[in-house]
Amino acid sequence: MFRSSNNDDFSGSSDLNEEDMIKDPQPDASTSGNLRKSVSQSTSSLTSNGSVESISATRFSHGSRRKSKRWRGWCQRRGIAGLALLVLVFFIFNSWMLYRIRDPGRAAGIKVKYLKMNSSTVSIKEELVKLGKGKKPQKTIYARLLAKASHALAENKPEPEDLWVDHDNASFWKPCADQRDWEPSEGNNGYIMVTANGGINQQRVAICNAVAVARLLNATLVLPGLMYSSVWRDASQFGNIYQEDHFINYLKPDVRTVKELPKQLKSLDLDAIGSVVSDADIVKEAKPGFYKKYILPILHLNRVVHFVGFGNRLASDPIPFKVQRLRCRCNFHALRFVPKIQETGALLIQRMRQNMSQLGPLDKHLLGPLAEPKKKGQRSHSTKASRYLALHLRFEIDMVAHSLCEFGGGKEEQKELEAYREKHFPALIELKKTQKLPSTAALREEGLCPLMPEETVLMLAALGFNRKTRIYLAGAHIYGGKSRLTALTTLFPNLVTKENLLSSAEIEPFANFSSQLAALDFITCTAADNFAMTDSGSQFSSLVSGYRIYYGGGEMPTIRPNKRRLADIFVKNNTIEWSVFEKRVRKAVRQTKRVFSRPTGRSVYRYPRCPECMCSDQP
């Protein structure tokens, strides 16, 4: 069934001749009689010379046998050659099919060279083919779909009309957390200190929760400290990131705040007197009643309490209305970045927009006075700014390792991630030893694995972003390095990071300060025309999207992919057609793009659209 027409002809004749030689069929009667007559005549003509007759008859007999043997041998050799050729064709065909199955993307890439497409398309495909020559994770992950995505981008179709528009018309929601209707707190029950752990995003939440607890307990807040982490390795303190005086003065009507403890309390051994309270001493998402029952007595006794860590140690609900509004006021109004960060953040925004003067809706809230044009009338004469997409690709090694998922790197990847877990997540290692954990496939099916860069680029291409889209990539070091980003940078060449946009002199003051670098990402992502997150559980993405909701007026779209729905689409990568893939991805993302009012029990920092934080003009 695998023979070509030519091979069929050759093999057929060879088989037939060989069969005839083997069977040696008898001639029919007429043929036999004529043959005997011819031989008789020939022999009679030679009887006049007996010796010659005898020799000629013998030669005739031997010659016929030799010709017969040569003919049989030649046909046998042709049959063997035909059979060998048939086996060779079968082997080549099956090898080709196996090649296509193993690397469909490369096979598709070869075809592109013969399509009537421009040279840029071919270069995209050539780059995609190189994915298999890098580290193991890039070799075969979604190669087929990446090839189809490059086809779609090369066609340069118009972007969907709603791509840069928020699906939810929420212009009637206005920020109003700055409104107060209570008396200032005297803070006479003692002093609350907090040393917040984690990165800048966890610390920001802890700071505002500490402000709320100080008001609940009528205590004075000492300017929060930031814990040094072996993971983040940043020695920055509050004053290196946020404006201290603005924070103290803005919250003065709400909470009394001082920069340090009074002298008479500094000398106390807080641990010895029982005033140090760690996260192990407080239940997660503790309610106000917990603090009044267990913490307030310590304040009355020792005049000071020191919260160490304070990660997610205040519940979202139930919280008194005014205290909840205070949390919003802290996050959206009181925490303002220092001028050093604002200035560099302004540079990043201007360079992403390719415009030095045009303002965005959130600029003044992020940059303060730096958002104003330097010259009067400068804005009216400026050219139109380029819009840009900010992307938070949550694919750092800590996220990757903690997920317990696999990302295409085989045994080498598994060994590396396990070593990281042993060092940074020992509790997870113990859990693996004592319990049977879900498989990678099950985790991915439930949407519990972080989106890989390859999945992210497919999502963006399916949503309709064109190849010229300017993309700002936020985040720390991506697991796998630059080679892991090859698909993303190949299909979207205008992707940049803060390290690309800033000169060495401009970024040098932030070197070795991960929290300050994260603050630059926060500014650039929050001000973007569109923001895409890859992990809705990320604290950074939650704070950025919340800020865009609070100040965006319903005009700052945010892409929040549902990883469970996307996983169901990606699993069909070997068979799904691109048009179907596009429709399914757009439907999945559209369903999560709309912003709803804050559900009960959810964070006001992420969902500020609630009466405590925002006011509605709608009756």
Coordinates of C-alpha atoms in Angstrom, one line a residue:
M1 CA 0.0 0.0 0.0
F2 CA 3.0 2.3 0.4
R3 CA 4.4 1.7 -3.2
S4 CA 4.5 4.4 -5.8
S5 CA 3.0 3.8 -9.3
N6 CA 6.5 3.2 -10.8
N7 CA 7.4 0.7 -8.1
D8 CA 4.1 -1.1 -8.7
D9 CA 5.0 -1.5 -12.4
F10 CA 8.5 -2.7 -11.7
S11 CA 7.6 -5.1 -8.9
G12 CA 4.6 -6.5 -10.8
S13 CA 6.7 -7.5 -13.9
S14 CA 9.4 -8.9 -11.8
D15 CA 7.1 -11.0 -9.7
L16 CA 5.3 -12.3 -12.8
N17 CA 8.5 -13.4 -14.6
E18 CA 9.9 -15.1 -11.5
E19 CA 6.6 -16.9 -11.1
D20 CA 6.7 -18.1 -14.7
M21 CA 10.2 -19.4 -14.3
I22 CA 9.4 -21.3 -11.2
K23 CA 6.2 -23.0 -12.4
D24 CA 7.6 -23.7 -15.9
P25 CA 4.2 -24.1 -17.6
Q26 CA 3.9 -26.4 -20.7
P27 CA 3.2 -24.9 -24.1
D28 CA -0.1 -25.6 -25.8
A29 CA -0.4 -28.3 -28.5
S30 CA 0.0 -26.1 -31.6
T31 CA 3.1 -24.5 -30.2
S32 CA 4.5 -27.9 -29.3
G33 CA 3.9 -29.3 -32.8
N34 CA 5.5 -26.3 -34.6
L35 CA 8.5 -26.4 -32.3
R36 CA 9.1 -30.1 -32.9
K37 CA 8.7 -29.6 -36.7
S38 CA 11.2 -26.7 -36.7
V39 CA 13.7 -28.8 -34.7
S40 CA 13.3 -31.8 -37.0
Q41 CA 13.9 -29.6 -40.1
S42 CA 17.0 -28.1 -38.6
T43 CA 18.5 -31.5 -37.6
S44 CA 17.8 -33.0 -41.0
S45 CA 19.6 -30.3 -42.8
L46 CA 22.7 -31.1 -40.7
T47 CA 22.7 -34.9 -41.2
S48 CA 25.1 -34.5 -44.2
N49 CA 27.8 -33.6 -41.8
G50 CA 27.4 -36.0 -38.9
S51 CA 30.1 -34.5 -36.6
V52 CA 28.8 -31.0 -37.1
E53 CA 25.3 -32.2 -36.5
S54 CA 26.2 -33.8 -33.2
I55 CA 28.2 -30.8 -32.0
S56 CA 25.6 -28.3 -33.1
A57 CA 22.9 -30.3 -31.4
T58 CA 24.9 -30.4 -28.2
R59 CA 25.7 -26.7 -28.4
F60 CA 22.1 -25.9 -28.9
S61 CA 21.1 -27.9 -25.9
H62 CA 23.8 -26.4 -23.6
G63 CA 23.3 -22.9 -24.9
S64 CA 19.6 -23.1 -24.2
R65 CA 20.2 -24.2 -20.6
R66 CA 22.8 -21.5 -20.0
K67 CA 20.5 -18.8 -21.3
S68 CA 17.7 -20.1 -19.2
K69 CA 19.9 -20.1 -16.0
R70 CA 21.1 -16.5 -16.8
W71 CA 17.5 -15.3 -17.3
R72 CA 16.3 -17.0 -14.1
G73 CA 19.2 -15.4 -12.1
W74 CA 18.6 -12.0 -13.6
C75 CA 15.0 -12.1 -12.8
Q76 CA 15.7 -13.3 -9.2
R77 CA 18.1 -10.4 -8.8
R78 CA 15.5 -7.9 -10.1
G79 CA 13.0 -9.4 -7.6
I80 CA 15.4 -9.0 -4.7
A81 CA 16.2 -5.5 -5.7
G82 CA 12.6 -4.6 -6.0
L83 CA 11.9 -6.0 -2.6
A84 CA 14.8 -4.1 -1.1
L85 CA 13.5 -0.9 -2.7
L86 CA 10.1 -1.5 -1.3
V87 CA 11.5 -1.9 2.2
L88 CA 13.5 1.3 1.8
V89 CA 10.5 3.3 0.7
F90 CA 8.5 1.9 3.7
F91 CA 11.3 2.9 6.1
I92 CA 11.6 6.4 4.8
F93 CA 7.9 7.0 4.9
N94 CA 7.5 5.8 8.5
S95 CA 10.6 7.9 9.5
W96 CA 9.0 11.0 8.0
M97 CA 5.7 10.4 9.8
L98 CA 7.5 9.9 13.1
Y99 CA 9.4 13.1 12.5
R100 CA 6.2 15.0 12.0
I101 CA 4.6 13.6 15.1
R102 CA 7.6 14.4 17.3
D103 CA 8.2 17.9 15.9
P104 CA 5.1 19.1 14.0
G105 CA 6.2 22.8 14.4
R106 CA 9.4 22.2 12.5
A107 CA 7.7 20.4 9.7
A108 CA 5.2 23.3 9.4
G109 CA 8.2 25.6 9.4
I110 CA 9.7 23.9 6.4
K111 CA 6.4 24.5 4.5
V112 CA 6.5 28.2 5.2
K113 CA 9.5 28.6 2.9
Y114 CA 7.4 27.7 -0.1
L115 CA 4.5 30.0 0.8
K116 CA 4.1 33.3 -0.9
M117 CA 4.8 35.3 2.3
N118 CA 7.1 38.2 3.0
S119 CA 10.6 37.7 4.3
S120 CA 9.7 38.7 7.9
T121 CA 7.4 35.7 8.0
V122 CA 10.1 33.4 7.0
S123 CA 12.5 34.9 9.6
I124 CA 9.8 34.3 12.3
K125 CA 9.6 30.7 11.3
E126 CA 13.4 30.3 11.2
E127 CA 13.6 31.7 14.7
L128 CA 10.9 29.3 15.9
V129 CA 12.8 26.4 14.4
K130 CA 15.8 27.4 16.5
L131 CA 13.7 26.9 19.6
G132 CA 14.6 23.2 19.4
K133 CA 18.3 24.1 19.5
G134 CA 18.2 25.8 22.9
K135 CA 17.7 24.3 26.3
K136 CA 15.4 21.3 26.7
P137 CA 12.2 23.2 27.8
Q138 CA 12.0 25.0 24.4
K139 CA 12.3 21.9 22.2
T140 CA 8.8 20.6 21.6
I141 CA 6.5 22.7 23.9
Y142 CA 3.5 23.8 21.7
A143 CA 5.7 23.9 18.6
R144 CA 2.7 23.2 16.3
L145 CA 0.6 26.0 17.8
L146 CA 3.6 28.4 17.9
A147 CA 4.0 27.8 14.1
K148 CA 0.3 28.6 13.6
A149 CA 0.6 31.7 15.7
S150 CA 3.4 33.0 13.6
H151 CA 1.3 32.5 10.5
A152 CA -1.5 34.5 12.1
L153 CA 0.8 37.3 13.1
A154 CA 2.4 37.4 9.7
E155 CA -1.0 38.1 8.1
N156 CA -1.1 41.4 10.0
K157 CA -4.8 41.4 10.5
P158 CA -6.5 44.4 12.3
E159 CA -6.7 44.0 16.0
P160 CA -10.2 43.3 17.5
E161 CA -12.0 46.5 18.3
D162 CA -12.4 45.7 22.0
L163 CA -8.8 44.6 22.6
W164 CA -7.8 47.9 24.2
V165 CA -11.2 48.6 25.8
D166 CA -12.5 47.6 29.2
H167 CA -15.6 45.4 28.8
D168 CA -17.2 46.9 31.8
N169 CA -18.6 50.5 31.6
A170 CA -18.0 51.6 35.2
S171 CA -17.6 55.3 34.8
F172 CA -20.2 55.9 37.5
W173 CA -17.8 54.4 40.1
K174 CA -15.6 57.1 41.6
P175 CA -12.7 56.9 44.1
C176 CA -13.9 58.2 47.5
A177 CA -11.7 56.5 50.1
D178 CA -10.2 59.9 50.9
Q179 CA -13.5 61.0 52.5
R180 CA -13.6 60.8 56.4
D181 CA -16.3 61.3 58.9
W182 CA -14.7 60.3 62.2
E183 CA -12.6 62.0 64.9
P184 CA -8.8 61.5 64.9
S185 CA -7.4 58.7 67.0
E186 CA -5.4 59.7 70.1
G187 CA -3.5 56.5 70.1
N188 CA -3.2 56.4 73.8
N189 CA -3.4 52.6 74.3
G190 CA 0.3 52.1 73.4
Y191 CA 2.5 51.6 70.4
I192 CA 2.2 49.2 67.6
M193 CA 5.4 48.2 65.7
V194 CA 5.4 46.0 62.6
T195 CA 8.2 44.4 60.6
A196 CA 6.6 43.3 57.4
N197 CA 8.0 40.3 55.6
G198 CA 7.9 39.2 51.9
G199 CA 8.5 41.4 48.9
I200 CA 7.2 44.9 48.4
N201 CA 3.7 43.7 47.5
Q202 CA 3.2 41.6 50.7
Q203 CA 4.8 44.4 52.7
R204 CA 2.4 47.0 51.2
V205 CA -0.6 44.9 52.4
A206 CA 0.9 44.3 55.8
I207 CA 1.5 48.1 56.2
C208 CA -2.1 49.0 55.5
N209 CA -3.4 46.2 57.7
A210 CA -1.2 47.5 60.5
V211 CA -2.8 50.9 60.1
A212 CA -6.2 49.4 60.4
V213 CA -5.3 47.4 63.5
A214 CA -3.8 50.6 65.1
R215 CA -7.1 52.4 64.6
L216 CA -9.1 49.4 65.9
L217 CA -7.0 49.3 69.1
N218 CA -6.7 53.1 69.5
A219 CA -2.9 52.7 69.4
T220 CA 0.0 54.8 68.0
L221 CA 1.7 53.3 64.9
V222 CA 5.4 53.4 64.7
L223 CA 6.6 53.8 61.1
P224 CA 6.6 50.3 59.7
G225 CA 9.9 48.4 59.2
L226 CA 10.6 45.9 56.4
M227 CA 12.1 42.5 57.1
Y228 CA 15.2 41.4 55.2
S229 CA 14.5 38.3 53.2
S230 CA 17.0 35.7 52.0
V231 CA 14.9 35.3 48.9
W232 CA 14.5 39.0 48.0
R233 CA 17.8 40.1 49.5
D234 CA 16.8 43.8 49.8
A235 CA 17.8 45.9 52.8
S236 CA 15.4 48.7 51.8
Q237 CA 13.4 50.3 54.6
F238 CA 10.1 52.2 54.5
G239 CA 11.8 55.6 53.7
N240 CA 13.7 54.1 50.8
I241 CA 10.5 53.3 49.0
Y242 CA 7.7 55.5 50.3
Q243 CA 7.5 59.1 51.4
E244 CA 7.5 59.1 55.2
D245 CA 6.2 62.6 55.8
H246 CA 3.4 62.2 53.3
F247 CA 2.4 58.9 54.9
I248 CA 2.4 60.3 58.5
N249 CA 0.6 63.6 57.6
Y250 CA -2.0 62.1 55.3
L251 CA -3.1 59.6 57.9
K252 CA -2.9 62.0 60.8
P253 CA -6.8 62.4 61.0
D254 CA -7.0 58.6 61.2
V255 CA -4.0 57.2 63.1
R256 CA -1.3 58.8 65.1
T257 CA 2.0 57.8 63.6
V258 CA 5.6 58.4 64.8
K259 CA 8.9 57.5 63.3
E260 CA 10.3 55.7 66.3
L261 CA 9.5 54.5 69.8
P262 CA 9.8 56.9 72.8
K263 CA 13.2 56.6 74.6
Q264 CA 11.7 54.9 77.7
L265 CA 10.4 52.1 75.5
K266 CA 13.5 51.6 73.3
S267 CA 15.5 49.9 76.1
L268 CA 12.9 47.2 76.7
D269 CA 13.6 43.6 75.8
L270 CA 10.3 43.2 73.9
D271 CA 10.8 39.4 73.5
A272 CA 11.5 38.9 77.2
I273 CA 8.4 40.8 78.3
G274 CA 6.1 39.0 75.7
S275 CA 5.5 41.9 73.4
V276 CA 6.8 40.2 70.3
V277 CA 3.9 38.6 68.3
S278 CA 4.8 36.5 65.3
D279 CA 2.6 35.1 62.5
A280 CA 2.6 31.8 64.4
D281 CA 0.8 33.6 67.3
I282 CA -2.0 35.0 65.1
V283 CA -4.5 33.0 63.1
K284 CA -4.5 33.8 59.4
E285 CA -7.2 36.3 58.5
A286 CA -7.9 37.1 62.1
K287 CA -11.0 39.1 62.9
P288 CA -11.1 42.4 64.8
G289 CA -12.3 40.5 67.9
F290 CA -9.1 38.5 68.0
Y291 CA -7.0 41.7 68.4
K292 CA -9.2 43.2 71.0
K293 CA -9.2 40.0 73.0
Y294 CA -5.5 39.0 72.8
I295 CA -3.5 42.0 71.6
L296 CA -5.1 44.9 73.5
P297 CA -4.2 43.4 76.9
I298 CA -0.6 43.2 75.9
L299 CA -0.7 46.9 74.9
H300 CA -2.2 47.8 78.3
L301 CA 0.4 45.8 80.1
N302 CA 3.6 46.6 78.2
R303 CA 2.7 49.7 76.3
V304 CA 4.1 48.2 73.1
V305 CA 3.5 45.3 70.7
H306 CA 5.8 44.3 67.9
F307 CA 4.2 42.3 65.0
V308 CA 6.9 40.3 63.2
G309 CA 5.9 39.2 59.7
F310 CA 2.2 40.2 59.7
G311 CA 1.4 38.5 56.5
N312 CA -2.3 38.3 55.8
R313 CA -3.1 38.5 59.5
L314 CA -6.2 40.7 59.2
A315 CA -9.5 39.4 57.7
S316 CA -11.2 41.1 54.8
D317 CA -14.5 40.6 56.5
P318 CA -16.2 41.4 58.8
I319 CA -14.5 44.7 59.3
P320 CA -16.2 48.0 60.4
F321 CA -17.1 50.1 57.4
K322 CA -14.9 53.0 58.3
V323 CA -11.9 50.8 59.1
Q324 CA -12.3 49.1 55.8
R325 CA -12.3 52.5 54.1
L326 CA -9.1 53.3 56.0
R327 CA -7.4 50.3 54.5
C328 CA -8.3 51.7 51.0
R329 CA -7.1 55.2 52.0
C330 CA -3.8 53.8 53.1
N331 CA -3.2 51.8 49.9
F332 CA -4.5 54.2 47.3
H333 CA -3.6 57.6 48.9
A334 CA -1.1 57.4 51.8
L335 CA 1.6 55.2 50.2
R336 CA 3.4 57.4 47.7
F337 CA 6.7 56.4 46.2
V338 CA 9.8 58.5 46.9
P339 CA 10.9 61.0 44.1
K340 CA 13.8 58.8 43.1
I341 CA 11.4 56.0 42.1
Q342 CA 8.9 58.4 40.7
E343 CA 11.4 60.0 38.4
T344 CA 12.7 56.7 37.0
G345 CA 9.1 55.4 36.7
A346 CA 8.3 58.5 34.6
L347 CA 11.2 57.8 32.3
L348 CA 9.9 54.2 31.8
I349 CA 6.4 55.4 31.0
Q350 CA 7.6 58.1 28.6
R351 CA 9.8 55.7 26.7
M352 CA 7.1 53.1 26.4
R353 CA 4.8 55.7 25.0
Q354 CA 7.5 57.2 22.8
N355 CA 6.2 60.5 24.0
M356 CA 7.7 62.9 26.6
S357 CA 4.6 64.8 27.5
Q358 CA 1.3 63.1 27.0
L359 CA -0.3 62.0 30.3
G360 CA -2.3 58.9 31.0
P361 CA -5.3 58.6 33.4
L362 CA -3.2 57.3 36.3
D363 CA 0.0 59.2 35.9
K364 CA -0.7 61.9 38.5
H365 CA -1.6 59.4 41.1
L366 CA 1.6 57.4 40.5
L367 CA 4.1 60.2 39.7
G368 CA 2.7 63.2 41.6
P369 CA 4.2 66.6 40.4
L370 CA 6.4 64.8 37.9
A371 CA 3.3 63.9 35.8
E372 CA 2.7 67.6 34.9
P373 CA 4.2 68.9 31.6
K374 CA 7.4 70.9 32.0
K375 CA 6.3 73.6 29.7
K376 CA 3.0 75.3 29.3
G377 CA 1.1 74.1 26.2
Q378 CA 3.6 71.3 25.6
R379 CA 0.9 68.7 25.7
S380 CA -1.2 70.3 22.9
H381 CA 1.8 70.3 20.5
S382 CA 3.0 66.7 21.3
T383 CA 2.5 63.9 18.9
K384 CA 0.1 61.1 19.7
A385 CA 1.6 58.6 22.2
S386 CA 2.0 55.0 21.4
R387 CA -0.1 52.7 23.5
Y388 CA 1.5 49.7 25.2
L389 CA 0.7 46.5 26.9
A390 CA 2.2 45.6 30.3
L391 CA 2.8 41.9 31.0
H392 CA 3.5 40.4 34.4
L393 CA 4.9 37.0 33.6
R394 CA 4.9 35.2 36.9
F395 CA 7.5 32.5 36.0
E396 CA 10.3 33.1 38.5
I397 CA 12.0 30.0 40.1
D398 CA 10.2 30.4 43.4
M399 CA 6.8 30.2 41.7
V400 CA 7.8 27.4 39.4
A401 CA 9.3 25.3 42.2
H402 CA 6.4 25.8 44.7
S403 CA 3.8 24.8 42.1
L404 CA 5.1 21.2 41.9
C405 CA 4.4 21.3 38.2
E406 CA 6.6 20.3 35.3
F407 CA 7.5 22.6 32.4
G408 CA 9.1 20.4 29.8
G409 CA 12.7 20.3 31.1
G410 CA 12.8 16.6 31.9
K411 CA 15.0 15.2 34.6
E412 CA 17.4 18.1 34.6
E413 CA 14.6 20.5 35.4
Q414 CA 13.1 18.2 38.1
K415 CA 16.5 17.9 39.8
E416 CA 17.1 21.7 39.8
L417 CA 13.6 22.5 41.2
E418 CA 13.8 19.8 43.9
A419 CA 17.1 21.3 45.1
Y420 CA 15.5 24.7 45.3
R421 CA 12.6 23.3 47.3
E422 CA 14.9 21.6 49.7
K423 CA 16.5 25.0 50.4
H424 CA 13.6 27.4 50.4
F425 CA 10.5 25.2 50.9
P426 CA 11.5 22.4 53.3
A427 CA 7.9 22.0 54.5
L428 CA 6.9 21.1 50.9
I429 CA 9.5 18.5 50.8
E430 CA 8.2 16.9 54.0
L431 CA 4.7 17.0 52.6
K432 CA 5.8 15.1 49.5
K433 CA 7.3 12.4 51.7
T434 CA 4.2 11.9 53.8
Q435 CA 1.3 12.4 51.3
K436 CA 0.5 11.5 47.8
L437 CA 0.3 14.7 45.9
P438 CA -1.6 15.3 42.6
S439 CA 0.2 14.6 39.4
T440 CA 1.4 17.4 37.1
A441 CA -1.4 16.7 34.7
A442 CA -4.0 17.0 37.5
L443 CA -2.5 20.2 38.8
R444 CA -2.4 21.7 35.3
E445 CA -6.0 20.6 34.6
E446 CA -7.1 22.4 37.7
G447 CA -5.3 25.6 36.7
L448 CA -2.7 25.4 39.5
C449 CA 0.4 25.6 37.3
P450 CA 1.8 29.0 36.3
L451 CA 1.4 29.9 32.6
M452 CA 4.6 29.1 30.7
P453 CA 6.1 31.8 28.4
E454 CA 5.0 29.7 25.5
E455 CA 1.4 29.6 26.7
T456 CA 1.5 33.3 27.3
V457 CA 2.6 34.2 23.8
L458 CA -0.1 31.9 22.4
M459 CA -2.7 33.6 24.5
L460 CA -1.6 37.1 23.4
A461 CA -1.5 36.1 19.7
A462 CA -5.0 34.5 20.0
L463 CA -6.4 37.6 21.6
G464 CA -5.4 39.5 18.5
F465 CA -2.4 41.6 19.6
N466 CA -0.3 42.3 16.4
R467 CA 3.4 41.8 16.0
K468 CA 4.2 45.5 16.4
T469 CA 2.6 45.7 19.9
R470 CA 4.8 47.4 22.4
I471 CA 5.1 45.1 25.4
Y472 CA 6.6 46.0 28.8
L473 CA 7.6 42.8 30.6
A474 CA 7.6 43.1 34.4
G475 CA 9.1 40.7 36.9
A476 CA 12.3 39.4 38.2
H477 CA 14.5 36.7 36.5
I478 CA 12.4 34.4 34.4
Y479 CA 13.2 30.7 35.1
G480 CA 15.1 29.4 32.1
G481 CA 16.6 32.8 31.3
K482 CA 16.5 34.5 27.9
S483 CA 16.2 31.2 26.0
R484 CA 12.9 30.5 27.7
L485 CA 11.6 33.8 26.3
T486 CA 12.6 33.1 22.7
A487 CA 9.1 32.3 21.5
L488 CA 7.8 35.5 23.2
T489 CA 10.5 37.8 21.8
T490 CA 10.4 36.2 18.4
L491 CA 6.6 36.6 17.8
F492 CA 6.6 40.0 19.6
P493 CA 9.9 41.7 18.9
N494 CA 8.9 45.0 20.6
L495 CA 9.0 43.4 24.0
V496 CA 11.2 45.3 26.5
T497 CA 12.1 45.4 30.2
K498 CA 13.2 48.1 32.5
E499 CA 16.8 46.9 31.9
N500 CA 16.4 47.6 28.2
L501 CA 14.7 51.0 28.6
L502 CA 17.1 52.5 31.1
S503 CA 20.8 53.2 30.7
S504 CA 23.3 51.6 33.1
A505 CA 23.6 54.9 34.9
E506 CA 19.8 55.3 35.3
I507 CA 19.3 51.8 36.7
E508 CA 22.5 51.6 38.8
P509 CA 21.0 53.3 41.9
F510 CA 18.4 50.5 42.1
A511 CA 20.9 47.6 41.7
N512 CA 20.6 45.0 44.5
F513 CA 17.3 46.5 45.7
S514 CA 14.6 44.2 44.4
S515 CA 11.8 46.0 46.1
Q516 CA 12.7 49.3 44.5
L517 CA 13.0 47.6 41.1
A518 CA 9.5 46.1 41.8
A519 CA 8.2 49.6 42.5
L520 CA 9.3 50.6 39.0
D521 CA 7.4 47.7 37.6
F522 CA 4.4 48.7 39.6
I523 CA 4.4 52.2 38.2
T524 CA 4.9 51.1 34.5
C525 CA 2.3 48.3 34.7
T526 CA -0.3 50.4 36.4
A527 CA 0.0 53.2 33.9
A528 CA -0.2 50.9 30.8
D529 CA -3.0 51.1 28.3
N530 CA -3.6 47.4 28.9
F531 CA -2.3 45.0 31.6
A532 CA -2.1 41.2 31.3
M533 CA -1.3 39.0 34.2
T534 CA -0.5 35.3 34.0
D535 CA -1.3 34.4 37.6
S536 CA -4.4 35.9 39.2
G537 CA -3.1 34.9 42.6
S538 CA 0.0 37.0 42.4
Q539 CA 0.0 39.8 44.9
F540 CA 1.7 42.2 42.5
S541 CA -0.9 41.6 39.8
S542 CA -3.7 42.0 42.4
L543 CA -2.4 45.3 43.6
V544 CA -1.8 46.6 40.0
S545 CA -5.3 45.6 38.8
G546 CA -6.8 47.1 42.0
Y547 CA -5.1 50.4 41.4
R548 CA -6.3 50.5 37.8
I549 CA -9.9 49.8 39.0
Y550 CA -9.8 52.5 41.6
Y551 CA -8.4 55.3 39.5
G552 CA -9.1 54.0 35.9
G553 CA -12.7 55.1 35.6
G554 CA -13.6 51.9 33.7
E555 CA -11.1 52.7 30.9
M556 CA -8.1 50.6 32.0
P557 CA -8.6 47.0 30.8
T558 CA -6.9 44.1 32.5
I559 CA -6.5 40.6 31.1
R560 CA -7.1 38.0 33.8
P561 CA -6.8 34.5 32.3
N562 CA -8.6 31.6 33.8
K563 CA -5.9 29.0 33.9
R564 CA -8.3 26.1 34.3
R565 CA -10.1 27.1 31.1
L566 CA -6.9 27.8 29.2
A567 CA -5.5 24.4 30.3
D568 CA -8.5 22.7 28.7
I569 CA -7.7 24.5 25.5
F570 CA -3.9 24.0 25.5
V571 CA -4.3 20.2 26.1
K572 CA -5.6 20.0 22.5
N573 CA -2.5 21.6 21.0
N574 CA -1.8 18.7 18.7
T575 CA -5.1 18.8 16.9
I576 CA -6.9 22.1 17.4
E577 CA -7.0 24.5 14.4
W578 CA -5.9 28.1 15.0
S579 CA -9.2 29.7 14.2
V580 CA -10.9 27.5 16.8
F581 CA -8.1 28.1 19.3
E582 CA -8.6 31.9 18.8
K583 CA -12.3 31.7 19.5
R584 CA -11.9 29.6 22.6
V585 CA -9.2 31.7 24.1
R586 CA -11.0 35.0 23.4
K587 CA -14.2 33.6 25.0
A588 CA -12.3 32.4 28.1
V589 CA -10.5 35.7 28.6
R590 CA -13.6 37.8 27.9
Q591 CA -15.5 36.1 30.7
T592 CA -12.8 37.2 33.2
K593 CA -12.2 40.7 31.9
R594 CA -15.2 42.2 33.4
V595 CA -14.8 43.7 36.8
F596 CA -17.4 42.9 39.5
S597 CA -18.1 44.5 42.8
R598 CA -16.0 43.1 45.7
P599 CA -17.3 39.7 46.8
T600 CA -17.6 39.2 50.5
G601 CA -14.3 38.0 52.0
R602 CA -12.1 39.3 49.2
S603 CA -9.4 41.9 49.4
V604 CA -10.2 45.6 49.1
Y605 CA -6.8 46.1 47.6
R606 CA -7.7 43.9 44.7
Y607 CA -11.4 44.6 44.5
P608 CA -11.8 48.2 45.5
R609 CA -15.2 48.5 43.7
C610 CA -17.2 48.5 46.9
P611 CA -19.0 51.2 49.0
E612 CA -16.1 51.3 51.5
C613 CA -13.6 52.4 48.8
M614 CA -15.6 53.8 45.9
C615 CA -18.8 55.7 45.5
S616 CA -21.4 55.1 42.8
D617 CA -23.3 57.8 40.9
Q618 CA -25.8 55.2 39.8
P619 CA -29.1 55.3 41.7

